[in-house]
């Protein structure tokens, strides 16, 4: 039962599999941690699957078990929100490779030892296959919608491409159909920071609990910059000093932005596993939906009956509007039904998680039109 | 004498000082490594000072003593180039805080031990004061021009503000009059990567030669991404694989961009000191020319007779055109003579170092008009 049984229902299921992975390995069993909200209606037509981002989890609208913070998408999911347990049966599962209950490098292998770096490298499509196993397990054939931002949006695109008959509506927010060289570069910096930490030890750090926290914190700091816009950083922090009147002429966190970033790094390591960070960033870097379909993105959506909603943000430089537009062009070429909007927001990539009322209106209108 | 006596003349001078630093400390002696090219003319009117960037050095147009590579600005300095030893007496000195011969954390303190983190925190203005001491030492009153890109451009602005009567022309390329929150954030990631390396040991790593190379490499990788444009990375690397036909489903450098970044990190640590990286990034983060002049940038240039040339690049997101424009507005408000151009280049911030013929034409024309 959930810690937050008033609302969500958090469970873990162990499915026998095997799950055949893109890398050639077969994973068995497949543990999937997930949370549901609301009730499946009689004809099973109101199920919405929400896909989370790199460091997200299944506690989409419930208290996080480690941090005690509210769910990561309470702005989108809840009573009176676009995705509403009163109308929808809402499913969110922790992705394969993560560390909040689903199978990942911190999980035990069949021999009882942590997989660590012996866990197979996975792809976005593997994550989606695991989700499909969960949806089967829940007895649901077709999803009313699959919805996600950032890496969640990649999963939505992959769902639509891999299981077109099981997705009536797809909502892809602040995402892309492939990782750019710059995206890969930032992830590689994070991975190198983790692997350079002597506590990483080739990934075998679970026994004594001394994880590569310093490296993971640096990885998070670098990534966090990419989630924010330059203008947003200037507005929020500028060159303001942190709890002091003058520069210290030392290496303490003189500036608020330094203090903020250090906090982001330090607090992240309490809730996330460094090896999971390696695996999930790798899956994102490997993602190239066109490549999976003969090099032509439109092929991924040929003959689809899924209706698509694409949203980008004007200050998002990690997954800029041009990436969404490329997907829209491919959908157009495939003759798919697609609505596309670039929203204005000062928040950069993080806008998909933050208070952008226009996003809620767009998603609400799109979902209702398909109901 | 220089290793490259055919052309440049590299020397180190020890000036007694003391140099009064912005942080309150007094540095004595002040070692300055520098290189000169060409001959000072009879009336001492043809001296051009070149200011280098964060990881640059005084070997502006001579072979680097460690890497064996050509000087870092042979595109701008040399026979037939805008800055030409046949016409100019060219001076370039290693900045204070660096590690190529000028006083910095790797230097010996008066007691004979390396300063390490006991070296005083310095500012861009301190670097410029040290350069002024060198120019005095060389018997030069007024410089025909001070020229620099990136951090070099900050020094040029500081020269014009601090010694207006000693700078006839100022050339500021791909730079800014202050460091933004995003600039500070990226530097802070680099500093944290260095300090997280157990080999950093509070900066006291000189005795056994085991430097925090892993942390410094990560810092360099993160910084390097900011020097390039997203479009440039896509054109140069895209998602192309490195010496393989298919993804490895592992954590080797599958993509060319990964391999390239790793190489950038690894090769950097051979030529640069981690503590110097901390000190110089700190100086850059502290830089805010307006703050030094009552909060109004125009005050920095009040009554100036210096003529200015400002150049930015359209794909430079580290020091975007808006930062140059802010300086131009301040110069206009101060009634200064200024020419400003935004050049088009695919190379991002690094354009100031690369083959951009238009940049050479702009600098050449500007310098000749002032001769």
XYZ file of C-alpha atoms in Angstrom:
742
model
C 0.000 0.000 0.000
C 1.034 3.571 -0.621
C 2.427 5.891 2.005
C -0.161 8.219 0.626
C -3.152 5.893 0.526
C -5.541 8.819 0.699
C -4.813 9.283 -2.935
C -2.402 7.049 -4.814
C -1.750 3.338 -4.617
C 1.931 2.409 -4.854
C 2.886 -1.183 -5.555
C 5.641 -3.286 -7.003
C 4.998 -6.200 -9.308
C 7.443 -8.904 -10.297
C 6.723 -10.112 -13.814
C 8.411 -13.312 -14.988
C 9.362 -12.027 -18.413
C 11.760 -12.607 -19.932
C 11.973 -9.147 -21.418
C 14.057 -9.245 -24.597
C 16.174 -6.090 -24.579
C 17.488 -4.128 -27.569
C 21.051 -4.917 -26.484
C 20.385 -8.651 -26.849
C 20.088 -9.609 -23.163
C 16.949 -11.087 -21.651
C 15.848 -9.758 -18.292
C 13.941 -12.016 -15.910
C 12.214 -11.345 -13.656
C 11.217 -7.740 -14.350
C 10.358 -5.775 -11.224
C 8.157 -2.751 -11.837
C 7.307 -0.205 -9.160
C 4.240 1.794 -10.059
C 1.516 3.930 -8.647
C -2.077 4.253 -9.774
C -4.720 6.876 -9.113
C -8.433 6.668 -9.819
C -10.473 3.737 -11.103
C -10.497 1.928 -14.411
C -13.949 2.301 -15.931
C -16.087 -0.613 -17.086
C -14.897 -0.634 -20.664
C -11.298 0.018 -19.688
C -11.162 3.140 -21.804
C -9.960 5.761 -19.323
C -6.396 4.624 -18.588
C -3.654 7.242 -18.908
C -0.017 6.257 -18.619
C 2.361 8.957 -17.437
C 6.046 8.563 -18.290
C 8.621 10.220 -16.068
C 11.889 12.010 -16.821
C 15.522 11.045 -16.113
C 15.466 11.408 -12.345
C 11.702 11.104 -11.857
C 9.717 8.278 -10.367
C 6.230 6.787 -10.146
C 5.129 9.072 -7.312
C 3.658 11.470 -9.830
C 1.130 12.994 -7.440
C 2.009 11.446 -4.068
C 4.541 12.257 -1.397
C 8.052 11.090 -2.312
C 9.057 8.337 0.140
C 12.611 9.675 0.632
C 12.351 13.428 0.318
C 8.853 13.841 1.748
C 8.149 16.325 -1.046
C 4.893 16.373 -3.027
C 4.652 14.344 -6.222
C 6.641 15.727 -9.130
C 3.617 16.571 -11.324
C 0.864 17.687 -8.961
C 0.423 20.632 -11.314
C -0.857 18.255 -13.996
C -2.311 15.336 -12.024
C -4.972 15.614 -9.328
C -8.473 16.758 -8.573
C -9.539 19.388 -11.092
C -6.307 18.994 -13.077
C -6.041 17.908 -16.728
C -5.296 14.367 -15.603
C -7.808 13.728 -12.847
C -8.366 10.550 -10.793
C -12.076 11.367 -10.813
C -12.136 10.783 -14.571
C -8.994 8.821 -15.371
C -7.279 5.658 -14.266
C -3.749 7.012 -13.972
C -0.677 4.788 -14.108
C 2.909 5.849 -13.578
C 5.739 3.353 -13.316
C 9.364 3.762 -12.367
C 11.399 3.222 -15.540
C 13.567 0.203 -16.094
C 17.102 1.052 -14.990
C 15.987 3.427 -12.263
C 16.342 2.978 -8.522
C 12.927 3.558 -6.966
C 11.748 -0.035 -7.109
C 11.947 -1.122 -10.737
C 14.717 -3.395 -11.993
C 17.972 -1.505 -12.315
C 21.663 -1.725 -11.492
C 20.950 -1.587 -7.743
C 18.579 -4.579 -8.027
C 19.653 -8.061 -7.083
C 20.595 -10.370 -9.926
C 19.291 -13.974 -9.942
C 22.288 -14.937 -7.819
C 21.283 -12.467 -5.107
C 24.077 -9.893 -5.598
C 23.451 -6.372 -6.883
C 23.699 -6.218 -10.671
C 25.783 -3.010 -10.555
C 27.381 -2.564 -14.003
C 26.438 -6.137 -14.918
C 22.888 -4.875 -15.423
C 22.262 -4.861 -19.175
C 22.389 -1.519 -20.969
C 18.819 -0.576 -21.786
C 17.074 1.712 -24.247
C 14.027 3.933 -24.194
C 12.249 1.185 -26.150
C 13.152 -1.322 -23.434
C 11.602 1.002 -20.843
C 8.455 1.145 -22.954
C 8.359 -2.635 -23.395
C 8.478 -3.010 -19.610
C 5.625 -0.516 -19.293
C 3.634 -2.520 -21.838
C 4.164 -5.613 -19.690
C 2.729 -3.677 -16.755
C -0.235 -2.462 -18.808
C -0.876 -6.095 -19.832
C -0.641 -7.128 -16.197
C -3.268 -4.511 -15.333
C -5.530 -5.967 -17.999
C -5.600 -2.853 -20.133
C -5.587 -3.123 -23.895
C -5.610 0.398 -25.222
C -4.497 3.484 -23.329
C -6.585 6.613 -23.588
C -3.335 8.538 -23.523
C 0.363 8.294 -22.887
C 1.781 11.540 -21.532
C 5.268 12.699 -20.633
C 7.845 15.483 -20.655
C 11.557 15.356 -21.443
C 12.648 11.675 -21.311
C 8.968 10.983 -20.604
C 8.166 12.466 -23.994
C 10.696 10.141 -25.630
C 8.829 7.212 -24.110
C 5.541 8.604 -25.420
C 6.954 8.767 -28.945
C 8.326 5.249 -28.551
C 4.934 3.994 -27.318
C 3.217 5.487 -30.351
C 5.802 3.968 -32.674
C 5.982 0.521 -31.053
C 2.360 -0.003 -29.967
C 0.351 2.286 -32.257
C -2.899 0.385 -31.673
C -2.618 0.733 -27.905
C -2.261 4.551 -27.784
C -5.278 6.708 -28.670
C -3.620 10.008 -27.708
C 0.027 10.927 -27.197
C 1.180 14.053 -25.350
C 4.860 14.879 -25.833
C 6.187 17.856 -23.879
C 9.648 19.481 -24.094
C 11.161 16.471 -25.764
C 12.815 15.175 -28.918
C 12.924 12.128 -31.162
C 16.689 11.820 -30.743
C 19.495 13.083 -28.542
C 21.685 15.778 -30.088
C 25.478 15.916 -29.877
C 25.177 18.638 -27.223
C 22.711 16.522 -25.204
C 25.097 13.570 -25.367
C 28.008 15.823 -24.415
C 26.366 17.053 -21.221
C 25.440 13.489 -20.249
C 28.971 12.314 -20.923
C 30.320 14.977 -18.541
C 27.984 13.637 -15.864
C 29.008 10.047 -16.466
C 32.697 10.939 -16.385
C 32.176 12.833 -13.119
C 30.609 9.725 -11.562
C 33.208 7.329 -12.942
C 36.053 9.641 -11.834
C 34.870 9.381 -8.230
C 37.103 6.763 -6.557
C 34.046 5.615 -4.606
C 32.413 4.486 -7.831
C 34.748 1.459 -7.972
C 33.477 0.195 -11.301
C 29.955 0.399 -9.949
C 30.467 -2.049 -7.080
C 29.761 0.288 -4.185
C 26.540 -1.175 -2.811
C 28.073 -3.456 -0.171
C 29.483 -0.775 2.122
C 27.069 2.023 1.272
C 29.896 4.380 0.288
C 28.449 5.560 -3.012
C 30.133 7.984 -5.448
C 28.129 10.882 -4.083
C 30.676 13.569 -4.924
C 30.747 12.572 -8.574
C 26.972 12.206 -8.754
C 26.520 15.660 -7.215
C 28.774 17.210 -9.866
C 26.835 15.364 -12.578
C 23.582 16.739 -11.208
C 24.949 20.280 -11.000
C 26.067 20.236 -14.638
C 22.725 18.799 -15.754
C 20.748 21.237 -13.659
C 22.197 24.217 -15.519
C 20.824 22.773 -18.735
C 17.326 22.583 -17.267
C 17.147 26.337 -16.728
C 17.239 29.253 -19.112
C 19.975 31.867 -19.050
C 17.357 34.583 -18.601
C 15.661 32.603 -15.831
C 18.964 32.204 -13.986
C 19.645 35.917 -14.332
C 16.206 36.793 -13.022
C 16.304 34.306 -10.146
C 19.920 34.772 -9.052
C 21.767 37.300 -11.184
C 25.041 38.149 -9.441
C 23.443 38.410 -6.005
C 25.600 37.361 -3.086
C 24.553 34.658 -0.636
C 24.072 35.878 2.935
C 26.928 38.354 2.784
C 27.483 41.986 1.898
C 30.730 41.644 -0.005
C 32.783 39.054 -1.850
C 34.744 36.797 0.482
C 37.824 36.576 -1.761
C 37.745 32.854 -1.106
C 36.141 29.734 -2.533
C 32.985 29.542 -0.427
C 29.662 29.929 -2.206
C 29.718 33.716 -2.502
C 26.988 33.878 -5.112
C 23.426 32.630 -4.647
C 23.692 30.616 -7.842
C 26.675 28.716 -6.402
C 24.836 27.945 -3.199
C 21.737 26.868 -5.127
C 23.693 24.561 -7.426
C 25.612 22.982 -4.542
C 22.293 22.309 -2.820
C 20.908 20.720 -5.985
C 23.907 18.413 -6.126
C 23.964 17.462 -2.465
C 20.245 16.814 -2.113
C 20.117 14.716 -5.281
C 22.496 12.047 -4.037
C 20.143 11.129 -1.186
C 17.455 10.059 -3.575
C 19.242 8.684 -6.601
C 21.638 5.901 -7.445
C 24.768 6.803 -9.407
C 24.696 3.656 -11.537
C 21.061 4.338 -12.448
C 22.186 7.774 -13.579
C 24.719 6.114 -15.884
C 22.190 3.675 -17.335
C 19.367 6.123 -17.896
C 21.548 8.821 -19.460
C 22.939 6.106 -21.738
C 19.425 5.094 -22.770
C 18.619 8.718 -23.591
C 21.825 9.172 -25.597
C 21.038 6.002 -27.559
C 17.545 7.270 -28.377
C 17.063 7.989 -32.077
C 13.595 7.028 -33.188
C 14.381 7.599 -36.868
C 17.329 5.206 -36.681
C 14.980 2.497 -35.390
C 12.859 2.991 -38.511
C 15.278 2.939 -41.396
C 16.579 6.457 -40.833
C 13.282 8.181 -41.632
C 11.329 9.495 -38.649
C 8.040 9.502 -40.585
C 8.337 5.711 -40.916
C 7.963 5.455 -37.138
C 4.406 6.743 -37.464
C 3.282 5.289 -40.809
C -0.409 4.509 -40.780
C -0.871 5.596 -37.188
C -4.312 6.384 -35.801
C -2.866 7.951 -32.666
C -3.548 11.657 -32.231
C -0.551 13.675 -31.096
C -0.066 16.813 -29.031
C 3.430 18.297 -29.140
C 4.442 21.125 -26.797
C 7.768 22.954 -26.612
C 8.939 25.965 -24.610
C 10.630 28.966 -26.162
C 13.419 29.161 -23.549
C 14.188 25.423 -23.533
C 17.682 25.115 -25.005
C 18.101 21.453 -24.007
C 15.205 20.236 -26.160
C 14.551 23.298 -28.270
C 11.441 23.895 -30.330
C 13.317 22.855 -33.468
C 13.392 19.274 -32.135
C 9.630 19.247 -31.592
C 9.125 20.774 -35.008
C 11.132 17.952 -36.583
C 8.751 15.456 -34.975
C 5.737 17.440 -36.182
C 7.086 17.428 -39.724
C 7.516 13.657 -39.541
C 3.982 13.255 -38.179
C 2.671 15.444 -40.976
C 4.530 13.353 -43.525
C 2.968 10.240 -41.984
C -0.483 11.801 -42.204
C -0.951 11.730 -38.438
C -3.274 14.014 -36.499
C -1.043 16.416 -34.607
C -1.439 19.677 -32.775
C 1.706 21.597 -31.955
C 2.318 24.645 -29.833
C 5.414 26.445 -28.602
C 4.608 28.008 -25.250
C 6.343 31.011 -23.784
C 7.901 30.505 -20.375
C 10.894 31.932 -18.531
C 11.789 28.568 -16.974
C 13.752 26.823 -19.740
C 13.423 23.049 -19.994
C 12.086 22.759 -16.439
C 8.919 24.542 -17.567
C 7.211 21.176 -18.098
C 7.406 20.597 -14.320
C 6.542 24.113 -13.222
C 3.602 26.406 -13.006
C 2.777 27.138 -16.638
C -1.023 27.460 -16.730
C -1.052 27.519 -20.510
C 0.443 24.012 -20.555
C -2.418 22.742 -18.418
C -4.966 24.331 -20.732
C -3.338 22.774 -23.780
C -3.167 19.275 -22.263
C -6.681 19.509 -20.807
C -8.205 20.606 -24.089
C -6.356 17.963 -26.061
C -7.316 15.111 -23.743
C -10.983 16.174 -23.514
C -11.252 16.428 -27.294
C -10.196 12.773 -27.487
C -12.565 11.504 -24.807
C 65.554 33.144 -24.476
C 62.604 31.631 -26.224
C 62.391 28.062 -27.445
C 61.240 29.727 -30.594
C 63.864 32.456 -30.874
C 63.369 32.649 -34.619
C 60.269 34.627 -33.834
C 59.218 35.324 -30.252
C 61.257 36.145 -27.182
C 59.970 34.457 -24.017
C 61.204 35.676 -20.660
C 60.216 35.821 -17.026
C 60.721 38.910 -14.919
C 60.546 39.121 -11.150
C 59.236 42.521 -10.089
C 59.598 43.509 -6.441
C 56.109 44.939 -6.089
C 54.363 44.822 -3.764
C 51.233 44.544 -5.838
C 48.219 45.640 -3.782
C 45.405 43.225 -4.665
C 41.665 43.910 -4.644
C 41.241 41.304 -1.897
C 43.505 43.291 0.431
C 46.659 41.158 0.222
C 49.972 42.456 -1.101
C 51.915 40.213 -3.424
C 55.717 40.416 -3.511
C 57.592 39.589 -5.578
C 55.459 39.387 -8.720
C 56.754 36.960 -11.289
C 55.562 37.607 -14.819
C 56.237 35.285 -17.731
C 55.835 37.028 -21.048
C 56.743 36.874 -24.671
C 57.410 39.699 -27.085
C 57.509 39.855 -30.857
C 58.847 42.646 -33.041
C 60.654 45.828 -32.054
C 59.523 48.875 -30.136
C 59.849 51.902 -32.419
C 61.781 55.055 -31.538
C 58.861 56.940 -30.026
C 57.514 53.855 -28.290
C 54.185 54.167 -30.052
C 53.736 50.719 -31.609
C 53.283 48.483 -28.555
C 50.294 46.149 -28.563
C 49.413 44.136 -25.485
C 47.511 40.901 -26.082
C 45.510 39.487 -23.178
C 44.832 35.755 -23.088
C 41.787 33.735 -22.055
C 41.206 31.395 -19.096
C 43.512 28.590 -20.108
C 45.702 30.573 -22.473
C 49.282 31.685 -22.050
C 51.899 34.136 -23.317
C 52.929 31.925 -26.244
C 50.504 33.755 -28.480
C 52.346 32.997 -31.712
C 55.111 30.600 -30.647
C 55.252 26.880 -30.055
C 53.744 25.867 -26.710
C 56.554 24.494 -24.527
C 54.461 21.560 -23.213
C 52.151 20.586 -26.051
C 54.460 21.493 -28.943
C 51.450 23.041 -30.677
C 51.564 26.380 -32.504
C 50.743 29.546 -30.586
C 47.085 29.961 -29.714
C 46.499 33.027 -31.905
C 48.659 32.564 -34.982
C 45.560 33.477 -36.976
C 45.755 37.021 -35.600
C 49.453 37.507 -34.833
C 52.280 37.039 -37.300
C 53.715 38.176 -40.611
C 50.940 39.674 -42.726
C 48.396 39.325 -39.916
C 46.492 42.182 -38.270
C 49.012 42.184 -35.420
C 52.354 41.920 -37.163
C 55.862 41.918 -35.636
C 57.053 43.840 -38.687
C 54.929 46.794 -37.607
C 54.130 46.219 -33.926
C 55.954 45.509 -30.702
C 53.743 42.730 -29.387
C 53.588 41.804 -25.711
C 51.678 38.920 -24.203
C 52.057 37.932 -20.560
C 50.807 34.943 -18.627
C 48.089 36.221 -16.287
C 48.515 36.398 -12.559
C 47.153 33.217 -11.006
C 48.072 31.058 -14.001
C 50.666 28.309 -14.172
C 52.906 29.011 -17.147
C 55.474 31.112 -15.289
C 53.612 33.995 -13.679
C 52.853 34.063 -9.956
C 50.031 31.688 -9.099
C 49.059 28.976 -6.640
C 51.791 26.655 -7.943
C 54.454 29.318 -7.299
C 56.681 29.255 -4.245
C 55.696 31.563 -1.407
C 58.426 33.640 0.321
C 59.059 30.657 2.616
C 59.844 28.450 -0.360
C 56.734 26.222 -0.269
C 54.059 26.253 -2.984
C 51.338 28.766 -2.221
C 48.567 26.295 -3.162
C 45.298 27.691 -1.753
C 47.230 30.193 0.356
C 47.761 32.197 -2.824
C 45.537 35.269 -2.529
C 42.298 35.310 -4.516
C 42.807 37.678 -7.421
C 40.611 39.676 -9.770
C 40.704 40.653 -13.414
C 41.838 44.102 -12.226
C 44.716 42.491 -10.342
C 45.770 40.721 -13.536
C 45.711 44.060 -15.338
C 47.696 45.776 -12.574
C 50.382 43.120 -12.953
C 50.409 43.694 -16.717
C 50.811 47.440 -16.097
C 53.834 46.679 -13.924
C 55.290 44.718 -16.829
C 54.557 47.520 -19.303
C 56.311 49.936 -16.907
C 59.234 47.549 -16.695
C 59.456 47.543 -20.487
C 59.572 51.348 -20.441
C 56.346 51.815 -22.332
C 53.988 54.614 -21.413
C 51.016 54.311 -23.723
C 49.953 51.192 -25.571
C 48.871 51.495 -29.161
C 46.302 48.843 -28.409
C 45.180 46.263 -25.893
C 43.525 43.284 -27.556
C 41.838 40.151 -26.241
C 39.018 37.652 -26.524
C 36.877 36.059 -23.818
C 38.663 36.630 -20.473
C 41.214 38.539 -22.531
C 38.430 40.949 -23.490
C 37.577 41.459 -19.828
C 41.166 42.509 -19.254
C 40.975 44.899 -22.198
C 37.881 46.554 -20.711
C 39.601 46.720 -17.334
C 42.709 48.277 -18.913
C 40.584 50.961 -20.555
C 38.773 51.654 -17.287
C 41.816 51.607 -14.995
C 44.484 53.152 -17.228
C 42.510 55.184 -19.786
C 45.499 57.354 -20.698
C 47.659 54.354 -21.470
C 45.340 52.690 -24.019
C 44.836 54.339 -27.400
C 42.764 51.492 -28.870
C 40.900 48.636 -27.207
C 39.758 45.498 -29.042
C 37.277 43.373 -27.111
C 36.216 40.104 -28.747
C 33.525 37.633 -27.571
C 33.532 39.020 -24.077
C 31.450 40.787 -21.443
C 31.711 43.413 -18.731
C 30.467 40.986 -16.094
C 29.919 37.293 -15.553
C 26.296 36.127 -15.747
C 24.635 33.672 -13.368
C 24.925 30.963 -16.028
C 28.632 31.732 -16.533
C 29.199 31.478 -12.785
C 27.172 28.261 -12.641
C 29.310 26.490 -15.235
C 32.491 27.615 -13.464
C 31.146 26.422 -10.131
C 30.535 22.954 -11.612
C 34.162 22.889 -12.705
C 35.439 24.002 -9.317
C 33.300 21.427 -7.522
C 34.568 18.711 -9.863
C 38.159 19.630 -8.951
C 37.490 19.929 -5.228
C 35.569 16.623 -5.215
C 38.644 14.822 -6.497
C 40.314 13.219 -3.439
C 43.676 14.033 -5.018
C 42.949 17.742 -4.677
C 43.593 17.538 -0.916
C 42.702 21.139 -0.200
C 45.070 22.184 -2.977
C 48.206 20.680 -1.395
C 49.067 18.188 -4.108
C 52.316 19.633 -5.454
C 54.714 17.632 -3.277
C 54.013 14.181 -4.728
C 52.875 15.235 -8.184
C 49.549 13.419 -7.813
C 47.313 16.238 -9.010
C 43.493 16.122 -9.176
C 43.600 15.293 -12.859
C 40.283 13.423 -12.957
C 38.405 16.388 -11.486
C 40.214 18.872 -13.700
C 39.396 16.788 -16.784
C 35.690 16.810 -15.901
C 35.860 20.573 -15.342
C 37.425 21.024 -18.760
C 34.849 18.797 -20.446
C 31.950 20.777 -18.991
C 33.569 24.074 -19.951
C 34.413 22.868 -23.421
C 30.752 22.284 -24.271
C 30.090 25.955 -23.536
C 32.779 27.027 -25.989
C 30.990 25.405 -28.924
C 27.629 26.027 -30.526
C 24.879 23.429 -30.586
C 24.757 23.694 -34.381
C 28.534 23.403 -34.607
C 28.505 20.252 -32.476
C 25.763 18.783 -34.630
C 27.686 19.555 -37.800
C 31.023 18.321 -36.468
C 29.839 15.213 -34.616
C 26.080 14.740 -34.794
C 25.254 11.248 -33.580
C 28.107 9.635 -35.498
C 29.704 6.625 -33.848
C 33.408 6.434 -33.054
C 35.277 3.716 -34.926
C 32.407 1.247 -34.790
C 29.417 0.237 -36.879
C 26.885 -0.185 -34.097
C 26.260 0.847 -30.523
C 28.259 -1.182 -28.020
C 25.507 -1.302 -25.388
C 28.194 -0.401 -22.884
C 29.813 2.685 -21.427
C 32.759 3.111 -23.784
C 32.850 6.222 -25.942
C 30.377 5.048 -28.583
C 29.777 8.498 -30.025
C 32.448 10.715 -31.588
C 31.392 13.587 -29.337
C 32.129 11.448 -26.265
C 35.551 10.516 -27.544
C 36.306 14.127 -28.452
C 35.263 15.438 -25.044
C 37.261 12.797 -23.190
C 40.303 13.759 -25.240
C 39.758 17.433 -24.407
C 39.675 16.591 -20.715
C 42.650 14.251 -20.684
C 44.958 16.441 -22.772
C 44.145 19.550 -20.735
C 45.483 18.188 -17.452
C 48.981 17.850 -18.906
C 49.253 21.555 -19.473
C 47.236 23.180 -16.722
C 47.260 23.347 -12.938
C 43.979 22.582 -11.153
C 44.476 25.276 -8.519
C 45.096 27.853 -11.244
C 41.799 26.782 -12.764
C 40.086 27.527 -9.458
C 41.733 30.942 -9.095
C 41.188 32.157 -12.639
C 37.553 31.024 -12.837
C 37.021 32.822 -9.522
C 38.523 36.002 -10.930
C 36.190 35.779 -13.922
C 33.134 35.167 -11.740
C 34.061 38.166 -9.604
C 34.353 40.382 -12.671
C 31.674 43.067 -12.820
C 33.072 46.303 -14.226
C 29.933 48.289 -13.413
C 30.139 47.259 -9.767
C 33.666 48.685 -9.594
C 32.257 52.013 -10.799
C 29.264 52.702 -8.595
C 26.975 50.276 -10.375
C 26.924 52.167 -13.668
C 29.011 50.703 -16.474
C 29.219 54.047 -18.307
C 31.104 55.466 -15.315
C 33.945 53.059 -16.079
C 34.572 54.941 -19.319
C 33.711 58.529 -18.381
C 35.878 61.013 -20.294
C 37.825 58.274 -22.045
C 39.847 59.035 -25.170
C 40.335 55.368 -25.940
C 38.752 54.126 -29.150
C 36.950 50.801 -28.842
C 36.244 47.906 -31.179
C 33.704 45.391 -29.891
C 33.136 42.089 -31.715
C 30.666 39.317 -30.855
C 29.680 36.097 -32.621
C 26.099 35.141 -33.380
C 26.448 31.534 -32.155
C 28.340 32.400 -28.947
C 25.952 31.498 -26.123
C 28.603 31.833 -23.397
C 29.203 35.550 -24.029
C 26.274 36.373 -26.262
C 25.962 39.487 -28.384
C 23.639 41.013 -25.785
C 26.615 41.294 -23.406
C 28.702 43.131 -25.994
C 25.747 45.357 -26.785
C 25.458 46.310 -23.109
C 29.083 47.454 -23.194
C 28.487 49.406 -26.407
C 25.517 51.178 -24.828
C 27.673 52.140 -21.853
C 30.427 53.395 -24.164
C 27.863 55.410 -26.100
C 26.562 56.881 -22.854
C 30.137 57.806 -21.933
C 30.634 59.460 -25.333
C 33.389 57.042 -26.310
C 34.388 56.202 -29.874
C 33.209 52.667 -30.485
C 32.676 50.403 -33.445
C 30.654 47.258 -32.895
C 29.987 44.274 -35.090
C 28.334 40.909 -34.579
C 29.998 38.402 -36.861
C 28.414 35.243 -38.146
C 30.272 32.039 -37.398
C 29.294 28.425 -36.794
C 31.926 27.979 -34.068
C 30.232 29.434 -30.975
C 32.447 31.147 -28.411
C 35.596 29.489 -29.760
C 35.210 31.544 -32.951
C 37.629 34.139 -31.548
C 40.387 31.512 -31.724
C 39.439 29.977 -35.051
C 39.579 30.747 -38.710
C 37.076 33.581 -39.093
C 38.565 35.791 -41.839
C 36.006 38.521 -41.182
C 37.381 38.913 -37.643
C 40.851 39.521 -39.034
C 39.539 42.129 -41.445
C 37.697 43.940 -38.651
C 40.688 43.987 -36.305
C 43.120 44.936 -39.078
C 40.957 47.811 -40.266
C 40.387 49.088 -36.759
C 44.051 48.996 -35.774
C 45.220 50.628 -39.023
C 42.696 53.443 -38.670
C 44.257 54.271 -35.306
C 47.879 54.186 -36.469
